[in-house]
Amino acid sequence: MIFDYRLIAVLLAFCCTGFTPSSLSATESAAEKQSPRPNIILCMTDDQGWGETGFNGHPILKTPHLDDMAASGLRFDRFYAAAPVCSPTRGSFLTGRHPNRFACFSWGHTLRPQEVTVAEAVKSAGYTTGHFGKWHLGSVQANSPVSPGNSGFDEWVSSPNFYENDPWMSHNGVVEQLKGESSRATVDAALDFIKQADKQEKPFLAVIWFGNPHTPHEAVSELKALYPKQDASFQNYFGEITGVDRAMGHLRRQLRDLGIAENTLLWFTSDNGPRPPRFKNEESRSQATGGLAGWKGNLWEGGIRVPSIVEWPAVIKKPETTNVPCGTIDIYPTVLQITGAKVSHQPHLDGVSLLPLMEGQMTARAHPMGFWTYPSKGHPKRSTQILLDLKEKQTPQQINPKGPVPDADASSLATHYSKEDLPGAAAWIDGDYKLLKSVSKKGAPKYALYHLSQDKAEQQDLSKEDPTRLKKMKAGLKGWQESVVDSLNGKDYAD
């Protein structure tokens, strides 16, 4: 049987907005006038700081294509990664939920198979889906329960973690080597998928997660040459970021050449704050964060506020800049509303749809945003070695080696988490105010309160000046953390 997914999506949308069968003829006429469902491309860099673009004021970096996106689309001045390290943020990106809800506490931790990903969700609206680049949410062996293929992606060319030039990747479970500069090779793999989807006239979701500018910083010679006045470490570092920029420029040109740029939503962001070379150099750190406090690994603004732009010419008609707090938790609900995707058993969401913001109808965030660094060690994932080991064991007839399945226990709910103990650093952002909970070496919590629009560097603690707000925000944070613990213990999967 052949289904008209576009009509199904429209009818479902009508049901949710109060349409009745008596108005069906009128709604059919309206549906015929609607433009095709937009294509969705979601891009993310690895360890790029809020200040590491030309449009956010970096005095050295060359990012002309990202700057052009910012000059023509919607630019977020307060966009937040859900966590200050990579895997948890990636989990939030795919699910619309804080990563602690599914025990993705630190780098190298996995998704839970019980989670609903954005790739799984948009299939209900007839989309084909692809993942390209860094995965870092589990194994890229095809039979792993948390591989890209078992997380909703029809096509995937994915690495277990960060990678450099001429990268090894898992292509639908088969280990292959791509050729070329890291970011361009990733975009080219995605474009193969995009062109095929366009040829078949299918709407698509493409998730592109670059491996740069994560260490070890190995830019190609052409990119290093753009920064002759820098030492070798920064030639490589800045070169990698410009490499991402050039890859984004190539992607945008190809979308225009294919004639699909107008109704393609292209979203760019980063997974956490920066870790530039010469980390102790205050000038380079300040440039990387745009003057924000902190960096990768902590919950100060520099650790979680990241660059973000959306370009969607069919909807975003003129350049806009917003100070509304938004984040990676909002990507999933935004895509669901845009595509008309339906999820029958939706776990609790932390994010909200930003479609009203894109359409100029949203001026404030209705609910605060929570952050929580649950103390847990990261799990090392050395991409090249993992993939070469897998390649040795693969045959044309058997891509999944005999033996234990990687991450077979990812769905386990055996560990019980207590609401009595809410360990680790946390933050609660409500409009212009941010509550920051830190933990001393003795384990005692300490709270500070900041007004971010007046004090983006978080220098002036207002907790003693505004005890009423402090008390209210502490209660809000605690209540949210307790709901996260409920999720950790499986409450969201009860059905």
Short mmCIF file of C-alpha atoms in Angstrom, two decimals:
data_model
loop_
_atom_site.label_atom_id
_atom_site.label_comp_id
_atom_site.label_asym_id
_atom_site.label_seq_id
_atom_site.Cartn_x
_atom_site.Cartn_y
_atom_site.Cartn_z
CA MET A 1 0.00 0.00 0.00
CA ILE A 2 1.30 3.49 -0.87
CA PHE A 3 0.67 6.26 1.65
CA ASP A 4 0.54 9.98 0.96
CA TYR A 5 2.63 11.04 3.96
CA ARG A 6 2.11 14.72 3.25
CA LEU A 7 -1.66 14.38 3.51
CA ILE A 8 -1.32 12.25 6.65
CA ALA A 9 0.87 14.92 8.29
CA VAL A 10 -1.59 17.65 7.35
CA LEU A 11 -4.58 15.70 8.67
CA LEU A 12 -2.79 14.98 11.94
CA ALA A 13 -1.97 18.64 12.30
CA PHE A 14 -5.63 19.53 11.72
CA CYS A 15 -6.74 17.08 14.38
CA CYS A 16 -4.39 18.72 16.87
CA THR A 17 -5.67 22.22 16.10
CA GLY A 18 -9.36 21.61 16.45
CA PHE A 19 -10.46 20.90 12.87
CA THR A 20 -13.50 18.68 12.47
CA PRO A 21 -14.71 16.43 9.65
CA SER A 22 -17.27 19.07 8.67
CA SER A 23 -14.45 21.41 7.66
CA LEU A 24 -12.56 18.79 5.62
CA SER A 25 -13.32 20.23 2.18
CA ALA A 26 -12.05 23.65 3.21
CA THR A 27 -8.90 22.17 4.76
CA GLU A 28 -8.15 20.15 1.64
CA SER A 29 -8.15 23.35 -0.36
CA ALA A 30 -5.81 24.97 2.14
CA ALA A 31 -3.52 21.93 2.10
CA GLU A 32 -3.15 22.12 -1.69
CA LYS A 33 -1.75 25.61 -1.32
CA GLN A 34 0.85 24.62 1.28
CA SER A 35 4.49 24.48 0.24
CA PRO A 36 6.28 21.10 0.39
CA ARG A 37 7.62 19.98 3.73
CA PRO A 38 11.00 21.57 4.37
CA ASN A 39 14.23 19.66 4.30
CA ILE A 40 16.15 19.78 7.59
CA ILE A 41 19.96 19.93 7.96
CA LEU A 42 21.33 20.07 11.50
CA CYS A 43 25.05 20.83 11.82
CA MET A 44 27.24 20.85 14.92
CA THR A 45 30.94 21.42 15.52
CA ASP A 46 33.08 19.84 18.23
CA ASP A 47 34.45 22.22 20.90
CA GLN A 48 33.85 25.52 19.08
CA GLY A 49 33.45 28.39 21.54
CA TRP A 50 30.80 31.11 21.48
CA GLY A 51 33.40 33.69 20.41
CA GLU A 52 35.01 31.61 17.67
CA THR A 53 33.34 33.14 14.63
CA GLY A 54 33.70 36.43 12.84
CA PHE A 55 30.04 37.31 13.49
CA ASN A 56 30.61 37.01 17.25
CA GLY A 57 33.62 39.27 17.07
CA HIS A 58 36.71 37.08 16.94
CA PRO A 59 39.57 39.36 15.82
CA ILE A 60 41.57 36.70 13.92
CA LEU A 61 39.36 33.86 12.70
CA LYS A 62 38.15 33.81 9.11
CA THR A 63 34.57 32.49 8.92
CA PRO A 64 33.00 34.32 5.94
CA HIS A 65 30.35 31.69 5.18
CA LEU A 66 29.09 31.49 8.76
CA ASP A 67 29.17 35.27 8.90
CA ASP A 68 27.01 35.37 5.76
CA MET A 69 24.56 32.93 7.33
CA ALA A 70 24.35 35.13 10.41
CA ALA A 71 23.78 38.18 8.22
CA SER A 72 20.86 36.56 6.39
CA GLY A 73 19.22 34.23 8.92
CA LEU A 74 18.30 34.02 12.61
CA ARG A 75 21.27 34.46 14.91
CA PHE A 76 21.06 33.31 18.54
CA ASP A 77 23.10 35.36 20.99
CA ARG A 78 22.14 33.10 23.92
CA PHE A 79 22.14 29.55 22.62
CA TYR A 80 23.16 26.83 25.07
CA ALA A 81 24.60 23.35 24.76
CA ALA A 82 22.80 21.12 27.24
CA ALA A 83 26.14 20.08 28.73
CA PRO A 84 29.74 21.35 28.76
CA VAL A 85 31.04 18.16 27.09
CA CYS A 86 30.19 16.38 23.87
CA SER A 87 28.21 13.12 24.24
CA PRO A 88 25.57 14.53 26.62
CA THR A 89 24.92 17.52 24.36
CA ARG A 90 24.57 15.21 21.37
CA GLY A 91 22.00 13.19 23.26
CA SER A 92 20.00 16.34 24.02
CA PHE A 93 20.23 17.36 20.35
CA LEU A 94 18.57 14.10 19.26
CA THR A 95 15.93 13.81 22.00
CA GLY A 96 14.93 17.28 23.24
CA ARG A 97 15.75 16.07 26.75
CA HIS A 98 18.47 16.82 29.25
CA PRO A 99 21.02 14.00 28.86
CA ASN A 100 20.96 13.11 32.54
CA ARG A 101 17.42 11.83 32.00
CA PHE A 102 18.89 8.88 30.11
CA ALA A 103 22.18 8.54 32.02
CA CYS A 104 24.37 10.13 29.32
CA PHE A 105 26.40 11.85 32.01
CA SER A 106 29.74 12.43 30.32
CA TRP A 107 31.82 11.95 27.17
CA GLY A 108 31.72 8.45 25.75
CA HIS A 109 28.39 7.60 27.42
CA THR A 110 25.55 6.33 25.25
CA LEU A 111 21.94 6.92 24.42
CA ARG A 112 19.35 4.58 25.85
CA PRO A 113 17.53 2.60 23.16
CA GLN A 114 14.25 3.53 24.92
CA GLU A 115 14.73 7.16 23.89
CA VAL A 116 12.93 8.57 20.84
CA THR A 117 15.34 10.37 18.51
CA VAL A 118 14.50 13.11 16.06
CA ALA A 119 15.44 10.72 13.25
CA GLU A 120 12.92 8.15 14.45
CA ALA A 121 10.24 10.79 14.92
CA VAL A 122 10.38 12.39 11.47
CA LYS A 123 9.89 9.04 9.77
CA SER A 124 6.21 9.37 10.77
CA ALA A 125 6.06 12.34 8.40
CA GLY A 126 7.72 10.50 5.51
CA TYR A 127 11.26 11.80 5.91
CA THR A 128 14.41 9.90 4.99
CA THR A 129 17.23 10.37 7.49
CA GLY A 130 21.03 10.45 7.51
CA HIS A 131 23.86 10.95 10.03
CA PHE A 132 27.34 12.07 9.00
CA GLY A 133 30.46 12.59 11.11
CA LYS A 134 31.00 12.23 14.83
CA TRP A 135 28.52 10.01 16.66
CA HIS A 136 29.89 9.49 20.20
CA LEU A 137 26.60 8.15 21.56
CA GLY A 138 27.54 4.48 21.34
CA SER A 139 29.08 2.03 18.95
CA VAL A 140 29.02 2.44 15.17
CA GLN A 141 28.92 -1.34 14.74
CA ALA A 142 25.67 -2.03 12.90
CA ASN A 143 24.18 -4.45 15.43
CA SER A 144 24.74 -2.22 18.45
CA PRO A 145 21.42 -1.11 19.97
CA VAL A 146 22.70 2.48 19.98
CA SER A 147 24.35 2.64 16.56
CA PRO A 148 23.13 5.41 14.23
CA GLY A 149 21.24 2.77 12.23
CA ASN A 150 19.39 1.58 15.32
CA SER A 151 18.73 5.17 16.39
CA GLY A 152 16.61 6.09 13.37
CA PHE A 153 19.10 6.87 10.61
CA ASP A 154 18.53 5.26 7.21
CA GLU A 155 21.97 6.24 5.92
CA TRP A 156 25.02 6.88 8.07
CA VAL A 157 28.69 7.58 7.62
CA SER A 158 29.77 7.89 11.22
CA SER A 159 32.79 7.92 13.52
CA PRO A 160 32.78 6.72 17.14
CA ASN A 161 34.36 10.01 18.27
CA PHE A 162 36.37 12.94 16.85
CA TYR A 163 38.48 12.39 13.72
CA GLU A 164 40.95 14.16 11.46
CA ASN A 165 41.72 14.30 7.72
CA ASP A 166 41.21 11.20 5.50
CA PRO A 167 39.00 9.77 8.25
CA TRP A 168 37.90 6.19 8.73
CA MET A 169 34.13 5.91 9.09
CA SER A 170 31.43 3.32 9.50
CA HIS A 171 29.17 3.47 6.43
CA ASN A 172 25.99 1.70 7.46
CA GLY A 173 28.22 -0.58 9.53
CA VAL A 174 30.95 -1.18 6.92
CA VAL A 175 34.28 0.44 7.71
CA GLU A 176 35.54 2.68 4.89
CA GLN A 177 38.06 5.49 4.56
CA LEU A 178 36.99 8.90 3.29
CA LYS A 179 39.51 11.12 1.54
CA GLY A 180 40.16 14.80 2.03
CA GLU A 181 40.04 17.55 4.61
CA SER A 182 37.99 16.42 7.58
CA SER A 183 35.02 18.79 7.44
CA ARG A 184 34.73 18.82 3.65
CA ALA A 185 34.80 15.00 3.56
CA THR A 186 31.94 14.95 6.06
CA VAL A 187 29.83 17.39 4.04
CA ASP A 188 30.54 15.50 0.81
CA ALA A 189 29.24 12.29 2.40
CA ALA A 190 26.10 14.15 3.48
CA LEU A 191 25.65 15.65 0.01
CA ASP A 192 25.62 12.18 -1.56
CA PHE A 193 22.63 11.41 0.66
CA ILE A 194 20.98 14.80 0.05
CA LYS A 195 21.27 14.50 -3.74
CA GLN A 196 19.79 11.02 -3.69
CA ALA A 197 16.87 12.17 -1.53
CA ASP A 198 16.27 15.12 -3.84
CA LYS A 199 16.38 12.84 -6.90
CA GLN A 200 13.75 10.62 -5.29
CA GLU A 201 11.71 13.71 -4.26
CA LYS A 202 11.82 12.74 -0.60
CA PRO A 203 12.04 15.27 2.23
CA PHE A 204 15.16 14.59 4.29
CA LEU A 205 16.73 15.09 7.68
CA ALA A 206 20.53 15.25 7.54
CA VAL A 207 22.50 15.46 10.80
CA ILE A 208 26.09 16.61 10.19
CA TRP A 209 28.39 16.50 13.20
CA PHE A 210 31.90 17.73 12.41
CA GLY A 211 34.96 16.33 14.20
CA ASN A 212 36.64 19.76 14.43
CA PRO A 213 37.99 21.80 16.11
CA HIS A 214 38.55 19.08 18.72
CA THR A 215 42.14 18.15 19.53
CA PRO A 216 44.65 17.17 18.17
CA HIS A 217 44.17 20.06 15.66
CA GLU A 218 45.59 19.00 12.29
CA ALA A 219 44.57 21.50 9.62
CA VAL A 220 45.63 20.98 6.01
CA SER A 221 48.42 23.20 4.66
CA GLU A 222 46.10 25.47 2.69
CA LEU A 223 44.13 26.34 5.82
CA LYS A 224 47.18 26.81 8.03
CA ALA A 225 48.58 29.24 5.47
CA LEU A 226 45.66 31.61 6.15
CA TYR A 227 47.18 32.41 9.55
CA PRO A 228 50.87 33.17 8.88
CA LYS A 229 51.30 35.36 11.97
CA GLN A 230 50.19 32.63 14.37
CA ASP A 231 52.36 29.91 15.88
CA ALA A 232 51.92 26.35 14.63
CA SER A 233 49.35 25.35 17.26
CA PHE A 234 47.00 28.21 16.40
CA GLN A 235 47.58 27.81 12.66
CA ASN A 236 46.17 24.31 13.06
CA TYR A 237 43.39 25.36 15.44
CA PHE A 238 42.17 28.36 13.47
CA GLY A 239 42.68 26.41 10.23
CA GLU A 240 40.30 23.68 11.42
CA ILE A 241 37.59 26.22 12.23
CA THR A 242 37.99 27.86 8.82
CA GLY A 243 37.82 24.36 7.34
CA VAL A 244 34.39 23.93 8.94
CA ASP A 245 33.40 27.33 7.57
CA ARG A 246 34.46 26.39 4.04
CA ALA A 247 32.58 23.10 4.27
CA MET A 248 29.46 25.01 5.32
CA GLY A 249 29.97 27.34 2.36
CA HIS A 250 30.21 24.36 0.01
CA LEU A 251 27.04 22.87 1.50
CA ARG A 252 25.12 26.13 1.04
CA ARG A 253 26.27 26.47 -2.58
CA GLN A 254 25.23 22.92 -3.36
CA LEU A 255 21.78 23.49 -1.87
CA ARG A 256 21.36 26.51 -4.12
CA ASP A 257 22.61 24.59 -7.17
CA LEU A 258 20.10 21.82 -6.44
CA GLY A 259 17.34 24.41 -6.20
CA ILE A 260 16.35 23.36 -2.66
CA ALA A 261 17.95 26.08 -0.51
CA GLU A 262 14.74 28.16 -0.23
CA ASN A 263 12.80 25.53 1.71
CA THR A 264 15.69 23.88 3.55
CA LEU A 265 16.20 24.69 7.21
CA LEU A 266 19.95 24.79 7.86
CA TRP A 267 20.93 24.95 11.54
CA PHE A 268 24.49 25.45 12.78
CA THR A 269 25.74 25.21 16.37
CA SER A 270 28.47 23.71 18.61
CA ASP A 271 28.40 20.99 21.28
CA ASN A 272 30.10 22.89 24.13
CA GLY A 273 32.60 25.58 24.97
CA PRO A 274 36.17 25.77 23.64
CA ARG A 275 39.49 24.23 24.51
CA PRO A 276 42.01 26.17 22.43
CA PRO A 277 45.78 25.60 22.41
CA ARG A 278 47.80 27.36 25.10
CA PHE A 279 44.83 26.91 27.37
CA LYS A 280 46.40 29.02 30.13
CA ASN A 281 46.78 32.00 27.82
CA GLU A 282 44.09 34.42 29.01
CA GLU A 283 43.91 36.39 25.76
CA SER A 284 43.27 33.33 23.57
CA ARG A 285 40.78 31.92 26.06
CA SER A 286 38.87 35.19 26.23
CA GLN A 287 38.77 35.42 22.42
CA ALA A 288 37.46 31.85 22.20
CA THR A 289 34.59 32.50 24.61
CA GLY A 290 33.87 36.07 23.52
CA GLY A 291 34.63 37.34 27.01
CA LEU A 292 32.46 34.80 28.81
CA ALA A 293 33.67 33.12 31.99
CA GLY A 294 34.68 29.45 31.89
CA TRP A 295 35.36 27.00 29.07
CA LYS A 296 34.71 23.41 28.06
CA GLY A 297 33.87 21.19 31.03
CA ASN A 298 32.13 23.67 33.37
CA LEU A 299 28.75 25.40 33.63
CA TRP A 300 29.93 28.97 33.43
CA GLU A 301 28.67 30.71 30.29
CA GLY A 302 31.88 29.96 28.41
CA GLY A 303 31.34 26.25 28.91
CA ILE A 304 27.78 26.04 27.63
CA ARG A 305 26.93 29.14 25.54
CA VAL A 306 27.73 28.34 21.90
CA PRO A 307 27.37 29.97 18.46
CA SER A 308 24.14 29.17 16.64
CA ILE A 309 22.43 30.28 13.42
CA VAL A 310 19.36 29.13 11.49
CA GLU A 311 18.96 29.85 7.79
CA TRP A 312 15.56 29.08 6.22
CA PRO A 313 14.76 31.57 3.43
CA ALA A 314 11.15 30.42 2.98
CA VAL A 315 10.32 31.42 6.57
CA ILE A 316 13.11 33.68 7.85
CA LYS A 317 12.75 36.50 5.33
CA LYS A 318 15.14 38.99 6.89
CA PRO A 319 18.10 38.84 9.25
CA GLU A 320 17.23 38.71 12.94
CA THR A 321 19.19 38.44 16.18
CA THR A 322 17.54 37.07 19.32
CA ASN A 323 18.51 37.21 22.99
CA VAL A 324 15.86 34.66 23.99
CA PRO A 325 17.61 31.78 25.83
CA CYS A 326 17.50 28.70 23.59
CA GLY A 327 19.48 25.52 23.34
CA THR A 328 20.19 22.10 21.91
CA ILE A 329 17.21 20.72 23.87
CA ASP A 330 14.98 22.81 21.57
CA ILE A 331 16.09 21.26 18.28
CA TYR A 332 13.96 18.11 18.59
CA PRO A 333 10.63 19.82 19.42
CA THR A 334 11.26 22.46 16.76
CA VAL A 335 11.82 19.86 14.06
CA LEU A 336 8.75 17.90 15.15
CA GLN A 337 6.51 20.95 14.85
CA ILE A 338 7.97 21.95 11.49
CA THR A 339 7.66 18.49 9.95
CA GLY A 340 4.34 17.49 11.51
CA ALA A 341 5.97 14.37 12.98
CA LYS A 342 4.00 12.49 15.62
CA VAL A 343 5.32 10.39 18.51
CA SER A 344 2.90 8.02 20.22
CA HIS A 345 4.85 7.69 23.49
CA GLN A 346 6.81 10.89 23.99
CA PRO A 347 9.06 10.97 27.08
CA HIS A 348 9.12 14.23 29.04
CA LEU A 349 10.70 17.06 27.03
CA ASP A 350 12.93 19.82 28.41
CA GLY A 351 13.00 21.70 25.12
CA VAL A 352 10.40 23.85 23.40
CA SER A 353 9.67 24.47 19.74
CA LEU A 354 11.43 27.53 18.35
CA LEU A 355 9.25 27.71 15.25
CA PRO A 356 7.33 30.66 16.76
CA LEU A 357 10.68 32.41 17.27
CA MET A 358 11.62 31.80 13.64
CA GLU A 359 8.26 33.20 12.58
CA GLY A 360 8.69 36.30 14.76
CA GLN A 361 6.01 35.30 17.28
CA MET A 362 8.16 34.53 20.34
CA THR A 363 9.76 37.16 22.54
CA ALA A 364 10.56 35.19 25.70
CA ARG A 365 11.07 31.63 26.88
CA ALA A 366 8.12 30.29 28.83
CA HIS A 367 10.09 27.86 31.00
CA PRO A 368 13.57 27.99 32.60
CA MET A 369 16.45 25.84 31.36
CA GLY A 370 18.22 23.37 33.64
CA PHE A 371 21.84 22.13 33.53
CA TRP A 372 23.39 19.44 35.67
CA THR A 373 26.87 17.94 35.56
CA TYR A 374 26.35 14.60 37.25
CA PRO A 375 29.74 13.42 38.56
CA SER A 376 30.69 10.48 36.37
CA LYS A 377 33.88 9.57 34.52
CA GLY A 378 34.12 9.76 30.76
CA HIS A 379 34.75 6.69 28.60
CA PRO A 380 37.65 6.95 26.12
CA LYS A 381 36.75 6.22 22.48
CA ARG A 382 39.68 6.24 20.05
CA SER A 383 37.95 6.35 16.70
CA THR A 384 40.64 5.21 14.27
CA GLN A 385 41.70 2.25 16.40
CA ILE A 386 38.09 1.19 17.03
CA LEU A 387 37.28 1.29 13.32
CA LEU A 388 40.46 -0.46 12.15
CA ASP A 389 39.88 -3.21 14.72
CA LEU A 390 36.33 -3.61 13.42
CA LYS A 391 37.50 -3.62 9.80
CA GLU A 392 39.90 -6.50 10.51
CA LYS A 393 37.00 -8.61 11.76
CA GLN A 394 34.57 -7.79 8.96
CA THR A 395 33.96 -9.85 5.82
CA PRO A 396 31.69 -9.05 2.87
CA GLN A 397 29.28 -11.65 4.19
CA GLN A 398 29.53 -10.70 7.88
CA ILE A 399 29.89 -7.03 8.85
CA ASN A 400 29.00 -7.74 12.50
CA PRO A 401 31.80 -9.77 14.10
CA LYS A 402 31.02 -12.76 16.24
CA GLY A 403 31.10 -12.12 19.95
CA PRO A 404 29.54 -9.65 22.37
CA VAL A 405 27.44 -6.84 20.91
CA PRO A 406 28.86 -3.41 21.84
CA ASP A 407 26.74 -1.44 24.34
CA ALA A 408 24.34 -4.37 24.69
CA ASP A 409 23.43 -3.13 28.18
CA ALA A 410 22.65 0.45 27.13
CA SER A 411 18.96 0.01 28.01
CA SER A 412 19.65 -1.17 31.55
CA LEU A 413 17.73 0.45 34.39
CA ALA A 414 19.47 -1.58 37.07
CA THR A 415 20.99 1.42 38.85
CA HIS A 416 18.61 3.24 41.16
CA TYR A 417 19.22 6.96 41.65
CA SER A 418 18.11 8.77 44.81
CA LYS A 419 16.38 12.14 45.01
CA GLU A 420 17.98 12.67 48.39
CA ASP A 421 21.38 13.18 46.82
CA LEU A 422 21.67 15.51 43.84
CA PRO A 423 25.46 15.61 43.40
CA GLY A 424 27.55 17.77 41.12
CA ALA A 425 27.41 21.26 39.67
CA ALA A 426 24.14 22.59 38.26
CA ALA A 427 22.59 25.75 36.82
CA TRP A 428 19.12 27.19 36.31
CA ILE A 429 18.57 29.90 33.69
CA ASP A 430 15.35 31.87 33.92
CA GLY A 431 15.25 34.79 31.50
CA ASP A 432 18.15 37.11 32.27
CA TYR A 433 18.97 35.40 35.57
CA LYS A 434 21.23 32.43 36.14
CA LEU A 435 21.60 30.41 39.32
CA LEU A 436 24.92 28.58 39.43
CA LYS A 437 25.45 25.76 41.91
CA SER A 438 29.05 24.73 42.46
CA VAL A 439 30.43 22.09 44.78
CA SER A 440 33.45 22.55 47.05
CA LYS A 441 36.13 19.92 47.51
CA LYS A 442 34.36 18.92 50.72
CA GLY A 443 31.12 18.39 48.78
CA ALA A 444 29.20 21.35 50.18
CA PRO A 445 27.06 23.21 47.60
CA LYS A 446 27.52 26.91 46.98
CA TYR A 447 25.06 29.09 45.07
CA ALA A 448 25.64 32.27 43.06
CA LEU A 449 23.12 34.42 41.19
CA TYR A 450 23.93 36.44 38.05
CA HIS A 451 22.05 38.85 35.79
CA LEU A 452 23.39 37.80 32.40
CA SER A 453 22.25 40.71 30.26
CA GLN A 454 24.12 43.09 32.57
CA ASP A 455 26.94 40.75 33.56
CA LYS A 456 27.68 38.19 30.85
CA ALA A 457 31.10 37.47 32.40
CA GLU A 458 29.41 36.39 35.66
CA GLN A 459 31.46 38.66 37.90
CA GLN A 460 28.79 40.06 40.24
CA ASP A 461 27.05 37.60 42.55
CA LEU A 462 23.58 38.92 43.41
CA SER A 463 22.58 36.13 45.80
CA LYS A 464 22.80 38.32 48.90
CA GLU A 465 21.14 41.29 47.21
CA ASP A 466 18.14 39.30 45.95
CA PRO A 467 17.44 36.50 48.46
CA THR A 468 13.83 36.10 47.32
CA ARG A 469 14.84 35.33 43.73
CA LEU A 470 17.65 33.11 44.99
CA LYS A 471 15.20 31.04 47.05
CA LYS A 472 12.73 30.73 44.18
CA MET A 473 15.39 29.68 41.67
CA LYS A 474 16.94 27.16 44.08
CA ALA A 475 13.51 25.58 44.48
CA GLY A 476 13.01 25.52 40.70
CA LEU A 477 16.38 23.86 40.15
CA LYS A 478 15.75 21.25 42.85
CA GLY A 479 12.31 20.39 41.48
CA TRP A 480 13.71 20.00 37.99
CA GLN A 481 16.58 17.80 39.19
CA GLU A 482 14.10 15.56 41.01
CA SER A 483 12.13 15.15 37.78
CA VAL A 484 15.38 14.20 36.04
CA VAL A 485 15.95 11.49 38.64
CA ASP A 486 12.47 10.13 37.93
CA SER A 487 13.47 9.84 34.29
CA LEU A 488 16.78 8.22 35.19
CA ASN A 489 14.87 5.55 37.08
CA GLY A 490 12.66 4.78 34.08
CA LYS A 491 9.46 6.68 34.84
CA ASP A 492 9.27 8.02 31.27
CA TYR A 493 9.29 4.48 29.88
CA ALA A 494 6.42 3.19 32.02
CA ASP A 495 4.13 2.72 29.01
#
